[in-house]
XYZ file of C-alpha atoms in Angstrom:
224
model
C -58.074 59.028 -206.793
C -58.292 61.344 -209.794
C -56.939 64.225 -207.742
C -54.627 64.330 -204.743
C -55.968 64.073 -201.216
C -55.330 67.751 -200.536
C -57.399 68.752 -203.561
C -60.111 66.283 -202.580
C -60.296 67.730 -199.080
C -60.442 71.264 -200.426
C -63.257 70.269 -202.763
C -65.225 68.597 -199.986
C -64.675 71.618 -197.746
C -65.885 73.935 -200.530
C -69.063 71.909 -201.063
C -69.738 71.585 -197.327
C -69.122 75.284 -196.804
C -71.479 76.217 -199.611
C -74.240 73.965 -198.242
C -73.772 75.410 -194.761
C -74.093 78.954 -196.141
C -77.268 77.943 -197.981
C -78.788 76.513 -194.816
C -77.964 79.681 -192.861
C -79.322 81.883 -195.627
C -82.532 79.846 -195.729
C -82.997 80.277 -191.983
C -82.515 84.022 -192.316
C -85.005 84.241 -195.175
C -87.482 82.206 -193.151
C -87.142 84.567 -190.186
C -87.324 87.712 -192.302
C -90.252 86.626 -194.504
C -92.062 84.079 -192.377
C -95.208 84.434 -194.453
C -93.385 83.265 -197.604
C -92.393 79.729 -196.663
C -91.638 78.774 -200.249
C -88.852 81.367 -200.560
C -86.396 79.725 -198.176
C -87.026 76.354 -199.766
C -86.455 77.665 -203.277
C -83.279 79.414 -202.155
C -81.861 76.045 -201.131
C -83.299 74.430 -204.261
C -81.562 76.909 -206.575
C -78.355 77.188 -204.568
C -77.835 73.434 -204.403
C -77.257 73.417 -208.152
C -73.873 75.076 -207.639
C -72.614 71.975 -205.804
C -71.993 70.065 -209.034
C -69.847 72.746 -210.744
C -67.887 73.090 -207.482
C -67.311 69.323 -207.370
C -66.426 69.308 -211.077
C -63.887 72.119 -210.692
C -62.415 70.438 -207.614
C -62.122 67.041 -209.295
C -63.956 65.303 -206.469
C -63.665 61.549 -206.836
C -66.572 59.191 -207.458
C -65.849 57.381 -204.182
C -66.528 60.627 -202.330
C -69.232 62.210 -204.478
C -71.680 59.309 -204.578
C -71.700 58.455 -200.833
C -71.939 62.165 -200.022
C -74.959 62.587 -202.314
C -76.543 59.502 -200.789
C -75.992 60.889 -197.300
C -77.549 64.222 -198.236
C -80.568 62.353 -199.623
C -80.873 60.413 -196.372
C -80.663 63.638 -194.368
C -83.347 65.157 -196.604
C -85.575 62.171 -195.861
C -84.983 62.590 -192.126
C -85.708 66.304 -192.357
C -88.906 65.571 -194.262
C -89.998 63.232 -191.467
C -88.907 65.205 -188.408
C -88.773 68.825 -189.707
C -85.321 69.426 -188.232
C -84.830 72.376 -190.606
C -88.335 73.650 -191.378
C -86.933 76.448 -193.551
C -86.033 73.776 -196.102
C -89.031 71.483 -195.862
C -92.099 73.097 -194.282
C -94.185 74.456 -197.157
C -97.615 73.370 -196.007
C -98.222 70.723 -198.667
C -97.409 67.080 -199.244
C -94.186 66.952 -201.259
C -91.239 64.591 -201.443
C -89.365 66.981 -203.724
C -86.257 67.401 -201.586
C -85.838 63.637 -201.281
C -86.438 63.129 -204.998
C -83.955 65.913 -205.776
C -81.226 64.231 -203.749
C -82.034 60.823 -205.221
C -81.845 62.144 -208.785
C -78.446 63.733 -208.128
C -77.204 60.468 -206.618
C -78.361 58.494 -209.658
C -76.793 60.981 -212.073
C -73.500 60.650 -210.229
C -73.747 56.850 -210.306
C -74.298 56.882 -214.050
C -72.015 59.663 -215.301
C -69.456 60.763 -212.682
C -66.620 61.603 -213.241
C -66.315 60.676 -216.919
C -69.207 62.902 -217.999
C -69.544 65.668 -215.397
C -71.306 67.950 -217.888
C -74.253 65.531 -218.060
C -74.582 65.657 -214.271
C -74.259 69.448 -214.228
C -76.856 69.809 -216.988
C -79.412 67.671 -215.175
C -78.917 69.305 -211.796
C -78.727 72.928 -212.986
C -81.796 72.631 -215.193
C -83.775 71.491 -212.172
C -82.136 73.852 -209.712
C -82.464 77.082 -211.657
C -85.300 76.371 -214.091
C -87.699 74.841 -211.599
C -86.513 77.170 -208.839
C -87.318 80.278 -210.869
C -90.651 78.813 -211.908
C -91.564 78.204 -208.268
C -90.577 81.730 -207.277
C -91.905 83.797 -210.161
C -95.037 81.811 -210.995
C -96.885 82.683 -207.764
C -95.529 86.253 -207.647
C -96.502 87.432 -211.133
C -100.100 87.185 -212.225
C -100.584 85.359 -215.529
C -102.950 82.828 -217.134
C -102.769 79.521 -215.320
C -104.025 75.939 -215.503
C -104.079 72.797 -213.384
C -102.178 69.572 -214.063
C -103.329 66.833 -211.681
C -104.249 69.445 -209.130
C -100.971 71.371 -209.455
C -101.189 75.028 -210.513
C -99.062 76.013 -213.494
C -98.827 79.419 -215.141
C -97.491 81.165 -218.214
C -94.909 83.084 -216.156
C -93.779 80.012 -214.212
C -93.518 77.855 -217.325
C -91.698 80.628 -219.180
C -89.254 80.963 -216.272
C -88.662 77.211 -216.375
C -87.946 77.349 -220.109
C -85.645 80.368 -219.920
C -83.789 79.164 -216.835
C -83.311 75.676 -218.260
C -81.952 76.914 -221.594
C -79.648 79.418 -219.874
C -78.171 76.676 -217.691
C -77.724 74.336 -220.641
C -75.879 77.060 -222.543
C -73.678 77.657 -219.489
C -72.858 73.961 -219.125
C -72.120 73.785 -222.850
C -69.516 76.524 -222.446
C -68.007 74.697 -219.474
C -67.877 71.481 -221.506
C -66.208 73.269 -224.428
C -63.610 74.737 -222.069
C -62.947 71.282 -220.627
C -62.736 69.651 -224.066
C -65.789 67.461 -223.448
C -68.517 66.423 -225.919
C -71.523 68.721 -225.899
C -74.877 69.078 -227.685
C -75.474 71.727 -230.327
C -78.118 74.426 -229.948
C -81.041 72.468 -231.511
C -80.348 69.625 -229.081
C -80.233 72.059 -226.167
C -83.652 73.353 -227.212
C -84.958 69.781 -227.272
C -83.572 69.119 -223.785
C -85.058 72.302 -222.331
C -88.428 71.568 -223.971
C -88.435 68.087 -222.460
C -87.617 69.548 -219.051
C -90.495 72.029 -219.334
C -92.952 69.263 -220.250
C -91.822 67.039 -217.376
C -91.970 69.941 -214.925
C -95.694 70.225 -215.613
C -96.209 66.926 -213.797
C -95.083 67.962 -210.334
C -97.376 65.851 -208.157
C -95.626 65.125 -204.865
C -92.396 66.614 -206.174
C -92.096 64.012 -208.957
C -90.486 66.566 -211.287
C -87.505 66.814 -208.931
C -86.722 63.244 -209.980
C -87.744 63.101 -213.633
C -86.390 66.451 -214.850
C -82.735 66.063 -213.750
C -82.512 62.452 -214.922
C -84.072 63.212 -218.312
C -81.927 66.314 -218.870
C -78.720 64.510 -217.885
C -79.512 61.456 -220.012
C -80.462 63.549 -223.051
C -77.300 65.626 -222.692
C -75.215 62.457 -222.825
C -77.170 60.945 -225.703
C -77.201 64.094 -227.835
C -73.546 65.080 -227.274
């Protein structure tokens, strides 16, 4: 493996610990603000993005990362079916977003890990933070809105998606520079964030949780 077993175990423990904290935090948010079911879900959605930088810093091997991501996706599918953790899944609408999110991370890892971790981080963080902020701020702040295939979109939510996506891409670019990895220049980052914003508009059934990370990760690799 790329790193020793002790480092691998520490990395796995760090990821598992972070996910456990997210689940506990989501349960607490659900109990405290039971009328805002979306909040606990978005907390997990945003917080999950940190898993990839943790795995990158820990040097977690492909043989561990990919099966683990696949297992998380399977657990998300089971939770969607049986509502084992309603704080993560129960939002009162038909959505396969959590499953699609896990599947997109798994596919990014299959394609790019560990040779191009920045591409994986870019795809996941754009979705985690950009879409997460859009889902939180869009309904909270009144602004002009429109419907895309029955899904409500707004100026504030779309702006949050754009700002969050670009901020995460700039962060990943700095991480890539520090690691001596290829990275896109600013015009390319703007193109990636714009693509993510456009794809996020089509969110029927949580489809954007699949298309946005894959497109952002692929464009990062192609434009680096």
